[in-house]
Amino acid sequence: MPGLLSSPVCLTVIWFLSWSLHPSWAQIRTDEVSGVQYGHLESNVTLACGKSQIRMPVVWHLNHSSALPWHEVTSNGTLVLLQVDHSAQGIYSCYDNRGLLLHSAKLRLGHSPGLLSVSCRVPNHTHVRCSWVNSVRTFLPAQYNASFKGKGAEWRPCVLDVARKRCDVDQPAFWQTMHTLRVTETNALGSITTYHIVKLNKLLKPDPPEALMVKALEGYPKRLNVSWKVPSSWPEEVAFPLVFHIRYRPQGSVYWSEIYSEESPVVVLDALAGHLHQVQIRTRDELDTESQWSEWSPLLLIRPWEAYTTSTDPPEDSEETLSDNVDPFNTKLETSTAKTHNPVIEEEGNLGLVILLVLFSVVILITVPSLIYVVWVRQGRSDPVTKQELTSMVNMKSMPI
Ligand SMILES: *[C@@H]1O[C@H](CO)[C@@H](O)[C@H](O)[C@H]1NC(C)=O
Ligand SMILES: *[C@@H]1O[C@H](CO)[C@@H](O)[C@H](O)[C@H]1NC(C)=O
Ligand SMILES: *[C@@H]1O[C@H](CO)[C@@H](O)[C@H](O)[C@H]1NC(C)=O
Ligand SMILES: *[C@@H]1O[C@H](CO)[C@@H](O)[C@H](O)[C@H]1NC(C)=O
């Protein structure tokens, strides 16, 4: 036997084993900290036990526990996790049969990115903003890359706002009607590029006009003066004229009356005298009839001037917007209930105290006379007591506590 141990073959095997194992231990130290392996959900994921190809029995642990999800271990120690789901994520470590750590890696699972659903807004002739939503939930961090170009032109970057999943292009070549946006999403499991065709003039949609103001005109019960400002995101230059669309109706009516105008203000001549009116405005690029109308501005409420206004209808009511209409009775009711809540509790507390005091005095009223009676009976049986002693005793017992 000693001959066998010292034989050159055995020595070679021992030397080879130690030579091949030591480098892999050294490598673990670095892997342990930063090694992340990514895998596809609902697929088989293969985890190699380090880089050594040596055949040896190994033991795998997940999060320092020997309980593993559904798996197979191949003859070279590779772990194959079958049809993984989210619960298979964690830190996987493999050990040799002496319990030495050979390799450790963190497993993260997810999906490769899918095509994006892109939409773009064009609030003026100098700006395009595109945003997107993911069609696939990947469960993994992603990077984006976006660029934009007109037909036949060079790609130029679309400036990213990754947190809001959108990008911006300034000064697009508006004279070219067709543009392409290209967005690439990349994660640890893959990359995909979505192409989106943009027709700038068809997407051109100003923001709603601002500062809409409607005023009654004194002496004119059927007139309203409507004024507004060009949306602040629209260039003030004469090169981009806007057309404005005003609509109004008596509150409760289903039919709108309409006025188109290029300039503020406009006077409504056919308001219904004595009625509250709703007024709104929107706008569009005047020259490009393919472009879109803005959203409507918030609704304004106004009553035309009346000859005999009653005191129950104060003038400041007339310019309130719908959203500002708060029912004053409701708020008052709430505050008053809040105020009466506590006093009820206090009264209940006081009542309890009163009952306790009454009970206490009843007890005293009953015990004191009976004590006096008992003492008087005892004294009467043994040596008779003087009347003064008895009265002093009564005084003591009935002294207030
Ligand atoms: C996963 O591995 C199992 C067993 O080796 C095999 O039957 C199955 O087809 C594999 N599934 C996929 C998606 O590769
Ligand atoms: C393993 O630990 C990770 C955190 O590092 C945790 O998210 C995962 O759920 C754990 N997995 C199991 C099976 O305990
Ligand atoms: C982003 O796209 C540009 C243009 O296609 C390309 O040159 C660049 O390498 C891309 N960057 C990344 C991180 O994909
Ligand atoms: C065009 O719209 C964008 C986004 O609202 C805005 O930042 C930009 O200042 C506008 N351009 C002009 C010339 O008003």
CSV table of C-alpha atoms in Angstrom, one decimal, residues 28-312:
chain,number,residue,atom,x,y,z
A,28,ILE,CA,-14.8,32.4,-6.7
A,29,ARG,CA,-13.7,35.3,-4.5
A,30,THR,CA,-14.4,37.7,-7.4
A,31,ASP,CA,-17.5,35.9,-8.7
A,32,GLU,CA,-19.1,35.9,-5.3
A,33,VAL,CA,-19.4,39.6,-5.2
A,34,SER,CA,-20.5,40.6,-8.7
A,35,GLY,CA,-21.5,37.4,-10.5
A,36,VAL,CA,-25.1,37.8,-11.8
A,37,GLN,CA,-26.5,35.3,-14.3
A,38,TYR,CA,-29.7,36.1,-16.2
A,39,GLY,CA,-32.2,33.5,-17.3
A,40,HIS,CA,-35.4,33.4,-19.3
A,41,LEU,CA,-38.6,32.7,-17.2
A,42,GLU,CA,-40.5,29.5,-18.1
A,43,SER,CA,-37.4,27.9,-19.7
A,44,ASN,CA,-34.5,25.6,-18.6
A,45,VAL,CA,-31.6,27.6,-17.0
A,46,THR,CA,-28.2,26.1,-16.9
A,47,LEU,CA,-25.8,27.1,-14.1
A,48,ALA,CA,-22.2,25.8,-14.4
A,49,CYS,CA,-20.2,25.0,-11.3
A,50,GLY,CA,-17.3,27.4,-12.1
A,51,LYS,CA,-15.2,27.0,-15.2
A,52,SER,CA,-13.4,23.8,-14.5
A,53,GLN,CA,-14.4,20.9,-16.6
A,54,ILE,CA,-13.4,18.3,-14.1
A,55,ARG,CA,-15.8,15.5,-13.3
A,56,MET,CA,-16.6,15.3,-9.7
A,57,PRO,CA,-19.6,15.1,-7.4
A,58,VAL,CA,-20.8,18.6,-6.3
A,59,VAL,CA,-23.6,19.9,-4.1
A,60,TRP,CA,-25.8,22.9,-5.0
A,61,HIS,CA,-27.4,25.3,-2.6
A,62,LEU,CA,-29.9,28.1,-3.1
A,63,ASN,CA,-29.7,30.9,-0.6
A,64,HIS,CA,-27.5,28.6,1.6
A,65,SER,CA,-30.3,26.0,1.7
A,66,SER,CA,-30.2,22.6,0.0
A,67,ALA,CA,-33.8,23.0,-1.0
A,68,LEU,CA,-33.7,23.6,-4.8
A,69,PRO,CA,-36.5,24.2,-7.3
A,70,TRP,CA,-37.2,21.5,-9.9
A,71,HIS,CA,-33.8,20.6,-11.4
A,72,GLU,CA,-31.3,18.1,-12.8
A,73,VAL,CA,-27.5,17.9,-12.1
A,74,THR,CA,-25.4,16.7,-15.0
A,75,SER,CA,-22.4,14.5,-14.7
A,76,ASN,CA,-20.0,17.4,-14.8
A,77,GLY,CA,-21.7,19.2,-11.9
A,78,THR,CA,-23.8,21.6,-14.0
A,79,LEU,CA,-27.2,22.5,-12.5
A,80,VAL,CA,-30.2,22.6,-14.9
A,81,LEU,CA,-33.2,24.3,-13.5
A,82,LEU,CA,-36.3,23.2,-15.3
A,83,GLN,CA,-39.2,25.5,-16.4
A,84,VAL,CA,-38.1,28.3,-13.9
A,85,ASP,CA,-40.5,30.7,-12.4
A,86,HIS,CA,-39.8,33.8,-10.2
A,87,SER,CA,-39.3,31.6,-7.1
A,88,ALA,CA,-36.1,30.1,-8.6
A,89,GLN,CA,-34.3,33.5,-8.2
A,90,GLY,CA,-31.6,33.8,-5.6
A,91,ILE,CA,-27.9,33.0,-4.9
A,92,TYR,CA,-26.7,29.6,-6.2
A,93,SER,CA,-23.6,28.1,-4.7
A,94,CYS,CA,-21.9,24.8,-5.6
A,95,TYR,CA,-19.6,22.9,-3.2
A,96,ASP,CA,-17.3,19.9,-3.7
A,97,ASN,CA,-17.7,16.8,-1.6
A,98,ARG,CA,-15.4,18.2,1.1
A,99,GLY,CA,-17.8,21.2,1.5
A,100,LEU,CA,-15.5,23.7,-0.2
A,101,LEU,CA,-17.3,26.5,-2.1
A,102,LEU,CA,-16.4,26.2,-5.8
A,103,HIS,CA,-18.7,28.8,-7.4
A,104,SER,CA,-21.5,31.2,-6.5
A,105,ALA,CA,-23.7,33.3,-8.7
A,106,LYS,CA,-26.9,35.3,-8.4
A,107,LEU,CA,-29.7,34.3,-10.7
A,108,ARG,CA,-32.1,36.8,-12.0
A,109,LEU,CA,-35.0,35.8,-14.3
A,110,GLY,CA,-37.1,37.8,-16.8
A,111,HIS,CA,-38.0,38.2,-20.4
A,112,SER,CA,-36.2,39.7,-23.4
A,113,PRO,CA,-37.8,43.0,-24.4
A,114,GLY,CA,-40.8,43.1,-26.8
A,115,LEU,CA,-41.8,45.7,-29.3
A,116,LEU,CA,-42.8,49.1,-28.0
A,117,SER,CA,-46.1,50.8,-28.5
A,118,VAL,CA,-45.1,54.4,-29.5
A,119,SER,CA,-47.1,57.6,-29.8
A,120,CYS,CA,-45.9,61.1,-30.6
A,121,ARG,CA,-47.2,64.6,-29.9
A,122,VAL,CA,-46.4,67.7,-31.9
A,123,PRO,CA,-47.5,70.8,-29.9
A,124,ASN,CA,-45.8,73.3,-32.4
A,125,HIS,CA,-43.7,73.4,-35.5
A,126,THR,CA,-40.4,73.2,-33.6
A,127,HIS,CA,-41.1,70.3,-31.2
A,128,VAL,CA,-41.9,66.5,-31.3
A,129,ARG,CA,-42.3,64.4,-28.2
A,130,CYS,CA,-42.7,60.7,-28.4
A,131,SER,CA,-43.5,58.3,-25.6
A,132,TRP,CA,-43.9,54.6,-25.4
A,133,VAL,CA,-45.3,51.7,-23.4
A,134,ASN,CA,-43.8,48.3,-23.1
A,135,SER,CA,-45.8,45.4,-24.6
A,136,VAL,CA,-43.9,42.9,-22.4
A,137,ARG,CA,-43.1,43.1,-18.8
A,138,THR,CA,-39.5,42.0,-18.6
A,139,PHE,CA,-38.8,42.2,-14.8
A,140,LEU,CA,-35.3,43.4,-15.8
A,141,PRO,CA,-33.6,46.8,-16.0
A,142,ALA,CA,-33.6,48.1,-19.5
A,143,GLN,CA,-31.6,50.7,-21.6
A,144,TYR,CA,-33.1,52.7,-24.4
A,145,ASN,CA,-31.6,54.4,-27.4
A,146,ALA,CA,-33.8,56.6,-29.6
A,147,SER,CA,-33.2,58.4,-32.9
A,148,PHE,CA,-35.3,60.3,-35.4
A,149,LYS,CA,-34.9,61.2,-39.0
A,150,GLY,CA,-36.8,62.7,-42.0
A,151,LYS,CA,-37.0,60.8,-45.2
A,152,GLY,CA,-33.6,60.6,-46.9
A,153,ALA,CA,-32.0,62.5,-44.0
A,154,GLU,CA,-29.5,61.5,-41.3
A,155,TRP,CA,-30.5,59.9,-38.1
A,156,ARG,CA,-30.3,62.3,-35.2
A,157,PRO,CA,-30.8,61.6,-31.5
A,158,CYS,CA,-34.2,61.8,-29.9
A,159,VAL,CA,-33.2,63.1,-26.4
A,160,LEU,CA,-34.2,60.5,-23.8
A,161,ASP,CA,-36.1,60.9,-20.6
A,162,VAL,CA,-35.8,57.2,-19.5
A,163,ALA,CA,-37.8,57.6,-16.3
A,164,ARG,CA,-40.9,58.9,-18.2
A,165,LYS,CA,-40.3,56.6,-21.2
A,166,ARG,CA,-40.2,59.4,-23.7
A,167,CYS,CA,-37.9,61.4,-25.9
A,168,ASP,CA,-37.8,64.9,-27.5
A,169,VAL,CA,-36.7,66.2,-30.9
A,170,ASP,CA,-36.2,69.9,-31.4
A,171,GLN,CA,-36.5,71.6,-34.7
A,172,PRO,CA,-37.6,68.7,-36.8
A,173,ALA,CA,-37.5,69.2,-40.6
A,174,PHE,CA,-41.2,70.2,-40.8
A,175,TRP,CA,-41.2,70.6,-44.6
A,176,GLN,CA,-40.7,66.8,-44.9
A,177,THR,CA,-43.9,65.1,-44.1
A,178,MET,CA,-42.7,61.6,-43.3
A,179,HIS,CA,-40.3,60.9,-40.4
A,180,THR,CA,-39.2,57.8,-38.6
A,181,LEU,CA,-38.6,57.3,-34.9
A,182,ARG,CA,-36.4,54.4,-34.0
A,183,VAL,CA,-36.3,53.2,-30.3
A,184,THR,CA,-34.1,50.3,-29.2
A,185,GLU,CA,-34.7,48.6,-25.8
A,186,THR,CA,-31.9,46.5,-24.5
A,187,ASN,CA,-31.7,44.3,-21.4
A,188,ALA,CA,-29.5,41.4,-20.2
A,189,LEU,CA,-31.5,38.9,-22.2
A,190,GLY,CA,-31.9,40.7,-25.5
A,191,SER,CA,-32.5,43.8,-27.6
A,192,ILE,CA,-35.3,44.9,-29.9
A,193,THR,CA,-35.8,47.9,-32.2
A,194,THR,CA,-39.2,49.5,-32.8
A,195,TYR,CA,-39.8,51.7,-35.8
A,196,HIS,CA,-42.5,54.3,-35.8
A,197,ILE,CA,-43.6,56.4,-38.8
A,198,VAL,CA,-44.5,60.0,-37.9
A,199,LYS,CA,-46.4,62.4,-40.1
A,200,LEU,CA,-45.6,65.7,-38.4
A,201,ASN,CA,-48.4,67.8,-40.0
A,202,LYS,CA,-51.1,65.3,-39.2
A,203,LEU,CA,-49.9,65.1,-35.6
A,204,LEU,CA,-49.6,68.9,-35.2
A,205,LYS,CA,-52.0,69.6,-32.3
A,206,PRO,CA,-51.6,72.9,-30.3
A,207,ASP,CA,-52.2,73.1,-26.6
A,208,PRO,CA,-55.6,74.6,-25.7
A,209,PRO,CA,-55.8,78.5,-25.7
A,210,GLU,CA,-55.0,80.0,-22.4
A,211,ALA,CA,-56.6,82.6,-20.0
A,212,LEU,CA,-60.1,82.3,-21.5
A,213,MET,CA,-62.2,85.1,-20.1
A,214,VAL,CA,-65.9,85.8,-20.6
A,215,LYS,CA,-67.5,89.1,-19.5
A,216,ALA,CA,-71.0,90.4,-19.4
A,217,LEU,CA,-71.4,93.7,-21.3
A,218,GLU,CA,-73.2,96.4,-19.2
A,219,GLY,CA,-76.4,97.5,-20.9
A,220,TYR,CA,-76.5,94.4,-23.3
A,221,PRO,CA,-78.5,91.5,-21.9
A,222,LYS,CA,-77.8,89.3,-25.0
A,223,ARG,CA,-74.0,89.9,-25.4
A,224,LEU,CA,-70.9,88.3,-24.0
A,225,ASN,CA,-67.3,89.4,-24.5
A,226,VAL,CA,-65.0,86.4,-25.0
A,227,SER,CA,-61.2,86.9,-24.9
A,228,TRP,CA,-58.2,84.4,-24.6
A,229,LYS,CA,-54.5,84.1,-25.2
A,230,VAL,CA,-52.5,82.0,-27.7
A,231,PRO,CA,-51.2,78.8,-26.0
A,232,SER,CA,-47.8,79.6,-24.5
A,233,SER,CA,-46.2,76.6,-26.3
A,234,TRP,CA,-47.1,78.1,-29.7
A,235,PRO,CA,-44.5,80.4,-31.3
A,236,GLU,CA,-45.7,84.0,-31.3
A,237,GLU,CA,-44.6,84.6,-34.9
A,238,VAL,CA,-47.0,85.6,-37.7
A,239,ALA,CA,-45.6,82.6,-39.7
A,240,PHE,CA,-47.9,80.2,-37.8
A,241,PRO,CA,-51.4,81.7,-37.6
A,242,LEU,CA,-54.0,79.9,-35.5
A,243,VAL,CA,-57.8,79.7,-36.0
A,244,PHE,CA,-59.9,79.7,-32.8
A,245,HIS,CA,-63.2,77.8,-32.3
A,246,ILE,CA,-65.5,79.3,-29.6
A,247,ARG,CA,-68.7,77.5,-28.6
A,248,TYR,CA,-71.4,78.5,-26.1
A,249,ARG,CA,-74.8,77.5,-24.9
A,250,PRO,CA,-77.3,78.3,-22.2
A,251,GLN,CA,-76.7,75.9,-19.3
A,252,GLY,CA,-79.0,72.9,-19.7
A,253,SER,CA,-79.3,73.2,-23.5
A,254,VAL,CA,-77.8,70.4,-25.7
A,255,TYR,CA,-77.1,72.6,-28.7
A,256,TRP,CA,-73.9,74.7,-29.0
A,257,SER,CA,-73.6,77.9,-30.9
A,258,GLU,CA,-70.2,78.4,-32.6
A,259,ILE,CA,-67.9,81.2,-33.7
A,260,TYR,CA,-64.6,80.8,-35.6
A,261,SER,CA,-62.1,83.6,-35.2
A,262,GLU,CA,-58.5,84.4,-35.9
A,263,GLU,CA,-58.2,87.0,-33.1
A,264,SER,CA,-59.2,87.7,-29.5
A,265,PRO,CA,-61.6,89.1,-28.4
A,266,VAL,CA,-65.0,88.1,-29.9
A,267,VAL,CA,-68.4,89.4,-28.9
A,268,VAL,CA,-71.3,87.0,-28.7
A,269,LEU,CA,-74.5,88.8,-29.9
A,270,ASP,CA,-77.2,86.1,-29.4
A,271,ALA,CA,-76.9,85.0,-25.8
A,272,LEU,CA,-80.1,84.0,-24.1
A,273,ALA,CA,-81.0,86.9,-21.8
A,274,GLY,CA,-81.1,86.1,-18.2
A,275,HIS,CA,-79.5,82.6,-18.5
A,276,LEU,CA,-76.3,81.2,-17.3
A,277,HIS,CA,-74.1,80.2,-20.3
A,278,GLN,CA,-71.3,77.7,-20.8
A,279,VAL,CA,-68.3,78.9,-22.9
A,280,GLN,CA,-65.3,77.0,-24.3
A,281,ILE,CA,-62.5,77.5,-26.8
A,282,ARG,CA,-60.1,75.4,-28.9
A,283,THR,CA,-57.6,76.1,-31.6
A,284,ARG,CA,-55.8,74.7,-34.7
A,285,ASP,CA,-53.1,75.6,-37.2
A,286,GLU,CA,-55.0,77.8,-39.7
A,287,LEU,CA,-53.1,76.9,-42.8
A,288,ASP,CA,-52.7,73.1,-42.3
A,289,THR,CA,-56.2,71.7,-42.5
A,290,GLU,CA,-54.8,68.1,-41.9
A,291,SER,CA,-53.6,69.1,-38.5
A,292,GLN,CA,-55.6,68.5,-35.3
A,293,TRP,CA,-57.7,70.7,-33.1
A,294,SER,CA,-56.4,71.2,-29.6
A,295,GLU,CA,-58.4,69.9,-26.6
A,296,TRP,CA,-61.2,72.2,-25.4
A,297,SER,CA,-60.3,74.7,-22.7
A,298,PRO,CA,-62.0,74.2,-19.3
A,299,LEU,CA,-65.7,75.3,-19.4
A,300,LEU,CA,-66.5,78.8,-18.1
A,301,LEU,CA,-69.9,79.8,-16.7
A,302,ILE,CA,-71.3,83.3,-17.2
A,303,ARG,CA,-74.6,85.2,-17.0
A,304,PRO,CA,-75.1,88.1,-19.4
A,305,TRP,CA,-75.9,91.5,-17.9
A,306,GLU,CA,-79.4,91.9,-16.5
A,307,ALA,CA,-81.3,95.1,-15.9
A,308,TYR,CA,-82.8,94.0,-12.6
A,309,THR,CA,-80.3,91.9,-10.9
A,310,THR,CA,-81.5,90.6,-7.5
A,311,SER,CA,-79.3,90.7,-4.4
A,312,THR,CA,-79.3,86.8,-4.2
